[in-house]
PDB file of C-alpha atoms in Angstrom:
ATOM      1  CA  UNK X1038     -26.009  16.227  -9.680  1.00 33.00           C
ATOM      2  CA  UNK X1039     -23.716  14.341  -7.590  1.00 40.00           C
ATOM      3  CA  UNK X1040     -26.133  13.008  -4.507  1.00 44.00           C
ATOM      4  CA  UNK X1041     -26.286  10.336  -2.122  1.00 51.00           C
ATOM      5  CA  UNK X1042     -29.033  10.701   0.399  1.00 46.00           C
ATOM      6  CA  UNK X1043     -31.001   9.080   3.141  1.00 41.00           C
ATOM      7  CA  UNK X1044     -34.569   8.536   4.048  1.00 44.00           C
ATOM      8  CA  UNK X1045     -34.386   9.554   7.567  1.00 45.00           C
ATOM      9  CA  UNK X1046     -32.860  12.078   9.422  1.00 83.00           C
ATOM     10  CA  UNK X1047     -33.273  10.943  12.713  1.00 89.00           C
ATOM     11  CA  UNK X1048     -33.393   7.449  14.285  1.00 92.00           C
ATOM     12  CA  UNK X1049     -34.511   6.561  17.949  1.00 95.00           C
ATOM     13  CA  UNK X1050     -34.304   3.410  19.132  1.00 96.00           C
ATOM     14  CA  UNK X1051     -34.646   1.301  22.447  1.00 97.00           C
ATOM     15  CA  UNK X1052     -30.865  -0.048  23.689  1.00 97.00           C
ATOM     16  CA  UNK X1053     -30.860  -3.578  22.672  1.00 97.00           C
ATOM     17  CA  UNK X1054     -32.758  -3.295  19.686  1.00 97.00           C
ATOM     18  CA  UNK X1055     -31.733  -3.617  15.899  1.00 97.00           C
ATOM     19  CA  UNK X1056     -30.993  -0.208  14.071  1.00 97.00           C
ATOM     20  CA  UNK X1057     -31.797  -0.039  10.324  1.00 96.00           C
ATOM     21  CA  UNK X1058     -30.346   2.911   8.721  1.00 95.00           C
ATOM     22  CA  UNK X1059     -31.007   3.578   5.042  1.00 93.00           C
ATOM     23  CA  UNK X1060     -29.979   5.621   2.058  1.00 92.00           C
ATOM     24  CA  UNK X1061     -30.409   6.511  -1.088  1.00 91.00           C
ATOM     25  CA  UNK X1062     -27.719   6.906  -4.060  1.00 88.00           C
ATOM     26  CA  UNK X1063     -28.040   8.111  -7.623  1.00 81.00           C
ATOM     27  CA  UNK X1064     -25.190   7.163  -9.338  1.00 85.00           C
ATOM     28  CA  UNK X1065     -25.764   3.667 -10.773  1.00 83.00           C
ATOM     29  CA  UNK X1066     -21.672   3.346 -12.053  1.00 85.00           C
ATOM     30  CA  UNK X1067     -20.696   3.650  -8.235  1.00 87.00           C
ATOM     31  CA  UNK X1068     -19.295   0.258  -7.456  1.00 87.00           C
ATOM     32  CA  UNK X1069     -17.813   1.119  -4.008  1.00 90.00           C
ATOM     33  CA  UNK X1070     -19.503   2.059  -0.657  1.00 93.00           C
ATOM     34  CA  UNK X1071     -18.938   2.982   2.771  1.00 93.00           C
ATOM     35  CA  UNK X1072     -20.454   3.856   6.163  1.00 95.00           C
ATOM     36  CA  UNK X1073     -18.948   6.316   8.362  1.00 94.00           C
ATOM     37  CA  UNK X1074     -20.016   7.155  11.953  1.00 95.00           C
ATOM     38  CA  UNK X1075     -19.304  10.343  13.549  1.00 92.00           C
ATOM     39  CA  UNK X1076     -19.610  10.934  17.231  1.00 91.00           C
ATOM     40  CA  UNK X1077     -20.041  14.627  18.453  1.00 85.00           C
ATOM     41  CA  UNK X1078     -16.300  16.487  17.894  1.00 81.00           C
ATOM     42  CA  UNK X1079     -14.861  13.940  16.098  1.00 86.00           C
ATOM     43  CA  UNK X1080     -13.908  12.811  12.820  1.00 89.00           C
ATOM     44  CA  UNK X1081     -16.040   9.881  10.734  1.00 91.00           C
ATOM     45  CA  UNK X1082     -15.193   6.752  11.582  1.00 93.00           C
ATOM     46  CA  UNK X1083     -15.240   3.821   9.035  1.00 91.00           C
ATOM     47  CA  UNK X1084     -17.993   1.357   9.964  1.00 94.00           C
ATOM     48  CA  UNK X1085     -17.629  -1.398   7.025  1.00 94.00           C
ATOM     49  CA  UNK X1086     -17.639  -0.838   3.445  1.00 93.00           C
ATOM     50  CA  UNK X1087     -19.207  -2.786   0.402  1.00 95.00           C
ATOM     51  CA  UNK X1088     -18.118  -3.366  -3.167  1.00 92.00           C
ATOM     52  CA  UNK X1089     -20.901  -3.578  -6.360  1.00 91.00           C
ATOM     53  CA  UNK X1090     -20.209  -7.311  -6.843  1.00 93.00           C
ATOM     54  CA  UNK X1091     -21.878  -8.123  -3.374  1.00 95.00           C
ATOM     55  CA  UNK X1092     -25.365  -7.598  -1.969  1.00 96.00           C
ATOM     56  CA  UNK X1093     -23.874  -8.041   1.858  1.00 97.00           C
ATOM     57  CA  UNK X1094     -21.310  -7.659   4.007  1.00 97.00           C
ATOM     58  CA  UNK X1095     -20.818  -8.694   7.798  1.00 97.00           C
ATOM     59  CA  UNK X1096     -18.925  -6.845  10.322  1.00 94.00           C
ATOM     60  CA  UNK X1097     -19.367  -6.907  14.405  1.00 92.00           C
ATOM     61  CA  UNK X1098     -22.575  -6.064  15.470  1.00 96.00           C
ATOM     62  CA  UNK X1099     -23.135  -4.592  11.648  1.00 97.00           C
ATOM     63  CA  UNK X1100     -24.561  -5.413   8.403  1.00 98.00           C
ATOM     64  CA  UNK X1101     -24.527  -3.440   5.029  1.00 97.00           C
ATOM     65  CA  UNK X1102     -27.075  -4.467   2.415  1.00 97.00           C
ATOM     66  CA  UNK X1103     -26.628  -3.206  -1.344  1.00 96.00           C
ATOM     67  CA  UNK X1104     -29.792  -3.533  -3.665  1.00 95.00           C
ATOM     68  CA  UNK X1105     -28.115  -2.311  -6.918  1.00 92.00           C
ATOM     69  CA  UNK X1106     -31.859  -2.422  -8.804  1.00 92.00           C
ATOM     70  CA  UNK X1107     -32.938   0.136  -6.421  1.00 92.00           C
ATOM     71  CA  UNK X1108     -29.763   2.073  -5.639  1.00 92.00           C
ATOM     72  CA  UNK X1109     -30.528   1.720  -2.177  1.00 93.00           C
ATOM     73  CA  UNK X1110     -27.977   1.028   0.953  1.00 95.00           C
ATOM     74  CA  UNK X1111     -28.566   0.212   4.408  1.00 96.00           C
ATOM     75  CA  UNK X1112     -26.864  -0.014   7.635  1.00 97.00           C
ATOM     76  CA  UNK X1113     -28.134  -2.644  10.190  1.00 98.00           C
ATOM     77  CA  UNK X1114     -26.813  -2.531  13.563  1.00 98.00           C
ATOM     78  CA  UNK X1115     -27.507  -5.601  15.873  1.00 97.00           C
ATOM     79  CA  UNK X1116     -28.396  -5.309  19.471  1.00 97.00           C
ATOM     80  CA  UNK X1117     -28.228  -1.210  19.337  1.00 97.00           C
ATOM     81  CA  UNK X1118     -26.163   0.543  22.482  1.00 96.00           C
ATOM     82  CA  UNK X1119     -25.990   3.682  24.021  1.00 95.00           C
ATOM     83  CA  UNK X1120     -22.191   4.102  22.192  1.00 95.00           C
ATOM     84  CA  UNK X1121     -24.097   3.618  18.962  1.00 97.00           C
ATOM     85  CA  UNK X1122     -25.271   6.963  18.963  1.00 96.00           C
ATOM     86  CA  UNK X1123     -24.052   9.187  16.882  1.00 95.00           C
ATOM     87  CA  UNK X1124     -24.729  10.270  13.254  1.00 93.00           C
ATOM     88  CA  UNK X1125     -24.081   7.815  10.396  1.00 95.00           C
ATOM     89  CA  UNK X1126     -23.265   8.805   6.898  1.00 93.00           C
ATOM     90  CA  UNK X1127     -22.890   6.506   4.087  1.00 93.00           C
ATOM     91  CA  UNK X1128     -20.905   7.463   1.043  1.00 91.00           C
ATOM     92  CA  UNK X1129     -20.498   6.063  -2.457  1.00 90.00           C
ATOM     93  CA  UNK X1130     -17.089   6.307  -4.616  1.00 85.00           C
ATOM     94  CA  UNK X1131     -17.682   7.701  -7.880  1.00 79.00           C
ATOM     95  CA  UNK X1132     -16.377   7.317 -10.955  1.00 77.00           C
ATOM     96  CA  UNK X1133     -13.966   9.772 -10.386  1.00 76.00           C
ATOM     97  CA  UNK X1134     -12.853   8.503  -7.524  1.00 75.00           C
ATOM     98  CA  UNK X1135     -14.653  11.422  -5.147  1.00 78.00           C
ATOM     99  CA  UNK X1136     -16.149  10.326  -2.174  1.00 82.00           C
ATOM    100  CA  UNK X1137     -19.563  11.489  -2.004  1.00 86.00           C
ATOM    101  CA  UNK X1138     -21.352  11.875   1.649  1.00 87.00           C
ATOM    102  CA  UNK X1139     -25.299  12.313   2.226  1.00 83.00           C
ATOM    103  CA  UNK X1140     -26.635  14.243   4.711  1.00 78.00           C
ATOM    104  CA  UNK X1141     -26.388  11.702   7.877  1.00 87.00           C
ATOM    105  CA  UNK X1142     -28.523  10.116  10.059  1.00 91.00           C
ATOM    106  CA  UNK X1143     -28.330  10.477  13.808  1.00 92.00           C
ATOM    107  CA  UNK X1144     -28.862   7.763  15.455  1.00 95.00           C
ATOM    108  CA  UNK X1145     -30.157   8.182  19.381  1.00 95.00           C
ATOM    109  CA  UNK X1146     -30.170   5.280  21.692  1.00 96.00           C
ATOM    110  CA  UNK X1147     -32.860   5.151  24.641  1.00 93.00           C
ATOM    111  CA  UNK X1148     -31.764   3.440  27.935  1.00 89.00           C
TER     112      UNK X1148
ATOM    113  CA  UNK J 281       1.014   3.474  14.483  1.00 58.00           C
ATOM    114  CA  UNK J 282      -0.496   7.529  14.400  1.00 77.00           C
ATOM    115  CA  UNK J 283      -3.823   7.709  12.444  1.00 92.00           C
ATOM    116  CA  UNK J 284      -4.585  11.210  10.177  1.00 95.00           C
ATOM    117  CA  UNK J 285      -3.437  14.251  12.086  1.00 96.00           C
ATOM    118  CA  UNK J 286      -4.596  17.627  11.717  1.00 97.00           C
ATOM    119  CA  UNK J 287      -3.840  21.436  12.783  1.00 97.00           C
ATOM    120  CA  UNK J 288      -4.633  22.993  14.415  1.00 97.00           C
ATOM    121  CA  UNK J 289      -7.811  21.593  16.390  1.00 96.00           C
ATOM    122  CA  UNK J 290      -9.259  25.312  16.277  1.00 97.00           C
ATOM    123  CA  UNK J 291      -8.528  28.286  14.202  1.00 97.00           C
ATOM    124  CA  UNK J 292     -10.374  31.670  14.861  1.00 98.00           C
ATOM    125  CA  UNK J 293     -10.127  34.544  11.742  1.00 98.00           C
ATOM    126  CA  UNK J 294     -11.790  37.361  10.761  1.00 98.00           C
ATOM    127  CA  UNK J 295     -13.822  37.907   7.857  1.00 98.00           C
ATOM    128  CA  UNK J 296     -11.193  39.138   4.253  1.00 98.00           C
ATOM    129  CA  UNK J 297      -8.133  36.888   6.470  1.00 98.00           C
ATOM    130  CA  UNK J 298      -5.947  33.685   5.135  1.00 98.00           C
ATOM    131  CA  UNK J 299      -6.578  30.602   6.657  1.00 98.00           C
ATOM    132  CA  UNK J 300      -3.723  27.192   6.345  1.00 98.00           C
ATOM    133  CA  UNK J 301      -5.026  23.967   7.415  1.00 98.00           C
ATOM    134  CA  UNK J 302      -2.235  21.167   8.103  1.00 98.00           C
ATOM    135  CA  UNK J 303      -2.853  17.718   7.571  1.00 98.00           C
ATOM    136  CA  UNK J 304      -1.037  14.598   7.973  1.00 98.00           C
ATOM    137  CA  UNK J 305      -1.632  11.096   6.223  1.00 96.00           C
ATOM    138  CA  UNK J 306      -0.879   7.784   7.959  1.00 95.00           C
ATOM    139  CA  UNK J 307       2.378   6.641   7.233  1.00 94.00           C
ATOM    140  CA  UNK J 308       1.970   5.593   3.536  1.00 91.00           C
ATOM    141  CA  UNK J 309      -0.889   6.884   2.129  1.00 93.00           C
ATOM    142  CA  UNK J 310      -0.209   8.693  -0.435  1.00 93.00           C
ATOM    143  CA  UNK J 311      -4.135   9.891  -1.368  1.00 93.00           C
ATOM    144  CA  UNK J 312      -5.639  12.821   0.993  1.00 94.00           C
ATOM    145  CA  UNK J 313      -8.796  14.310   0.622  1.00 93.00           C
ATOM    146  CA  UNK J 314     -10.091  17.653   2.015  1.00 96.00           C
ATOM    147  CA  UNK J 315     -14.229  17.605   3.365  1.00 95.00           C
ATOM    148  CA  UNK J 316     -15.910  20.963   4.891  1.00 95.00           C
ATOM    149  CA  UNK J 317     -18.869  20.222   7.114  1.00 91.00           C
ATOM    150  CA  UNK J 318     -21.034  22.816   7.992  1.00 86.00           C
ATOM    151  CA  UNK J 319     -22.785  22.520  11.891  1.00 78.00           C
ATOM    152  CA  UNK J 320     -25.058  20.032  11.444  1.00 70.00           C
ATOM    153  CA  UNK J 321     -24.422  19.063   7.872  1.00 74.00           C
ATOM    154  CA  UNK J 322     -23.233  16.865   5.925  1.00 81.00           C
ATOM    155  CA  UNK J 323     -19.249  16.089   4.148  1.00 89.00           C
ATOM    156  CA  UNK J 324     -18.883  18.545   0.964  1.00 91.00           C
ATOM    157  CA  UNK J 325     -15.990  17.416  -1.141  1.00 91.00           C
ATOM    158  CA  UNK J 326     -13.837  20.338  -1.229  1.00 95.00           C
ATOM    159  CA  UNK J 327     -10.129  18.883  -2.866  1.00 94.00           C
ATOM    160  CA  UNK J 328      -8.264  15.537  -3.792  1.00 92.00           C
ATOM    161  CA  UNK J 329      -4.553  14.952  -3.839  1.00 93.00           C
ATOM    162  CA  UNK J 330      -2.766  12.120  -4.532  1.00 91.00           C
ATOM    163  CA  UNK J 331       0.792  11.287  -5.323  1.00 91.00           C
ATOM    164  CA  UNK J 332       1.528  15.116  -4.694  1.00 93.00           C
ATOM    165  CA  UNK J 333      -1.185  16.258  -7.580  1.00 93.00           C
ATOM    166  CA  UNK J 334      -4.492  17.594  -7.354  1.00 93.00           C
ATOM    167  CA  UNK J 335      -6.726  14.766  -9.048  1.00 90.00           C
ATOM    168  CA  UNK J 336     -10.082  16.719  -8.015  1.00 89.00           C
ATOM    169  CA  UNK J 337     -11.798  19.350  -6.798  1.00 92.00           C
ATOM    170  CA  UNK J 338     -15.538  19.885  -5.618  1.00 91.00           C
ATOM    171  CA  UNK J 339     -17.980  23.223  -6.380  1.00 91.00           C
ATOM    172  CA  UNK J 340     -15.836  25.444  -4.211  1.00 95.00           C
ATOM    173  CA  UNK J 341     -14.908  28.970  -5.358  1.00 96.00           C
ATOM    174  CA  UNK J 342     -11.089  29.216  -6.519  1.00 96.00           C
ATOM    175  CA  UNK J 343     -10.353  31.019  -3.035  1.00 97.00           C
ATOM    176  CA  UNK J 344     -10.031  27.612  -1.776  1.00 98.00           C
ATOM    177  CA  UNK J 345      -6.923  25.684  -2.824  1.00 97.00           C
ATOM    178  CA  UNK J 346      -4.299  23.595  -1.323  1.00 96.00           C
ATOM    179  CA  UNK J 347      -1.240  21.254  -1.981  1.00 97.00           C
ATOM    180  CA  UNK J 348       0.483  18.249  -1.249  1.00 97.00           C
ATOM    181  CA  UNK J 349       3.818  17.720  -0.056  1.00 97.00           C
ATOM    182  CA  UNK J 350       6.662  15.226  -1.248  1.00 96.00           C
ATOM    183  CA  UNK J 351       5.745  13.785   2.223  1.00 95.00           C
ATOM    184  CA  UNK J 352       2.385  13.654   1.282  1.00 96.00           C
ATOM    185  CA  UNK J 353       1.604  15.921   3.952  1.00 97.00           C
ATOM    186  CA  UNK J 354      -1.374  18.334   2.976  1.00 98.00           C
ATOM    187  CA  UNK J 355      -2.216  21.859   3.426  1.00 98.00           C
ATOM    188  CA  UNK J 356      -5.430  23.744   2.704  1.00 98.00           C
ATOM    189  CA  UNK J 357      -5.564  27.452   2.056  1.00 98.00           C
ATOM    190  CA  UNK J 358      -8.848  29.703   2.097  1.00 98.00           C
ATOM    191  CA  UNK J 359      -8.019  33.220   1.172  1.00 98.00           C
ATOM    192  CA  UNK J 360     -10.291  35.954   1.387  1.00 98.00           C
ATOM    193  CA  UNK J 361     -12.531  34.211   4.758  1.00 98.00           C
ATOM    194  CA  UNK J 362     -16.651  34.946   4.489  1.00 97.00           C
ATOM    195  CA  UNK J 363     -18.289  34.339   7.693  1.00 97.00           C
ATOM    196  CA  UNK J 364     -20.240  31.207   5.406  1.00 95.00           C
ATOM    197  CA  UNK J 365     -16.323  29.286   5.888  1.00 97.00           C
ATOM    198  CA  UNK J 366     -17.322  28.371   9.518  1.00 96.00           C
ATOM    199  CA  UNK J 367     -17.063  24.905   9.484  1.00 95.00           C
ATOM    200  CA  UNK J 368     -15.132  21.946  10.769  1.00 95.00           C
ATOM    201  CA  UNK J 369     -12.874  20.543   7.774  1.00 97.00           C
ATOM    202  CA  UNK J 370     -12.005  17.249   8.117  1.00 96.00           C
ATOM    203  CA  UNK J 371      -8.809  15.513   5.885  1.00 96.00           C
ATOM    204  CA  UNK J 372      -8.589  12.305   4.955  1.00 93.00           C
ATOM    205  CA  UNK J 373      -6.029   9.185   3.879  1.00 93.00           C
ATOM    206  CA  UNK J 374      -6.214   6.133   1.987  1.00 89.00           C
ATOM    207  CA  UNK J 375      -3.112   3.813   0.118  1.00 87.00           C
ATOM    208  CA  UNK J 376      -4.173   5.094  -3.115  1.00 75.00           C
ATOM    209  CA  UNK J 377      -7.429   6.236  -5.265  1.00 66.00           C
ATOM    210  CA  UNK J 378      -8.532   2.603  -5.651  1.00 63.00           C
ATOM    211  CA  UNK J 379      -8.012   1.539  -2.307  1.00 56.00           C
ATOM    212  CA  UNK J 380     -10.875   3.144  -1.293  1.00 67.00           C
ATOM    213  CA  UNK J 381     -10.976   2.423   2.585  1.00 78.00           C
ATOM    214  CA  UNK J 382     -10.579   6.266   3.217  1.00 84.00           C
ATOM    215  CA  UNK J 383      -9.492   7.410   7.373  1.00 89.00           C
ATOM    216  CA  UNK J 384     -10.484  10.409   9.023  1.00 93.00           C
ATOM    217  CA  UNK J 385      -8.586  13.083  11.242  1.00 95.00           C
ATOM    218  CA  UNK J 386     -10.304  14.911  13.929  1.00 94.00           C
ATOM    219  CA  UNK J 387     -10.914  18.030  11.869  1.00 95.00           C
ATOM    220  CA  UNK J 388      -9.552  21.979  12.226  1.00 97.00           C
ATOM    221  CA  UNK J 389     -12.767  24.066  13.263  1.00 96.00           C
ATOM    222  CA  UNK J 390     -12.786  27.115  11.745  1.00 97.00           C
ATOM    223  CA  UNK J 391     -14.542  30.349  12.967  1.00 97.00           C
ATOM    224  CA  UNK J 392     -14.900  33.178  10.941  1.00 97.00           C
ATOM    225  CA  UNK J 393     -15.673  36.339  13.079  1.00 97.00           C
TER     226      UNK J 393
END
């Protein structure tokens, strides 16, 4: 079925550090991803996004590596802070044009 | 310029009622899609509209439908509420099903009593 999942659920990490978040798809014809974040009582919020035809992207603070070979995504966020917490999701477009989420991973920051 | 709007914020039924979620698009987008999320969950792809048609729909039961306005407003209807609807739905917008950068409104919650 239709899944796109990541390898951990949660991610703790000391403010000022790099965060690696990772995850999983299945569908191999996706050519269009996205991460979202989502603070507590709010909406997702788009992070940065990636097309098939590129293994990386740069945003602020934020890199998103594609390894097609694997299906495998991750999120890299330099120089973690404490308004980094929340839980990311990433998402893949499929051919159908459906957005599919994974499960999320929350992200806590330690002072 | 007003990002995806929803209503209400928080919507309280009981169990066999009718519930109508309201969502606005940013000003042209004319592509809204319809999420539940469970406490603690993940996004489930519950319904797709774009250009005022349904394009798709996820593995929801038929009680859960919706529409989409000339304006390109949406509105999501769940008839016949089970307690298992709690859930914060979330509706979003993007230009158009292949520009894919998709934006988020804060979400109805929904209790089912």
């Amino acid at each position: 079925g239709e899944s796109v999942g990541l390898h951990l659920p949660t991610l703790s990490v000391q403010e000022g550090d790099n965060s690696i978040i990772n995850c999983a798809y299945s569908n191999s014809a996706s050519d269009y991803f996205i991460w979202y974040k989502q603070e507590s009582g709010k909406g997702p919020q788009f992070i940065i996004d990636i097309r098939s035809n590129m293994d990386k992207r740069q945003g602020q603070r934020v890199t998103v590596l594609l390894n097609k070979t694997v299906k495998h995504l991750s999120l890299q966020i330099a120089a973690t802070q404490p308004g980094d917490s929340a839980v990311y999701f990433c998402a893949e477009l499929d051919s159908s044009y459906k957005l599919i989420f994974g499960s999320g991973t929350r992200l806590l920051v330690r002072p | 310029e007003a990002g995806v709007t929803q209503s209400p914020t928080h919507l309280i039924k009981t169990r066999g009622q009718q519930a109508t979620l309201r969502c606005s698009p940013i000003s042209g987008h004319t592509s809204v899609y319809w999420y539940q999320q469970a406490l603690g969950l993940g996004l489930q792809f519950l319904l797709w509209y774009d250009e005022g048609e349904e394009r798709n729909r996820g593995n929801f039961p038929p009680r859960f439908s919706g529409r989409q306005f000339p304006n390109y407003s949406s509105e999501l209807n769940v008839n016949a509420l089970e307690l298992e609807d709690s859930a914060l739905y979330l509706c979003a917008s993007s230009l158009g099903r292949r520009n894919t950068e998709a934006f988020f409104g804060q979400g109805t919650r929904l209790t089912v009593v």
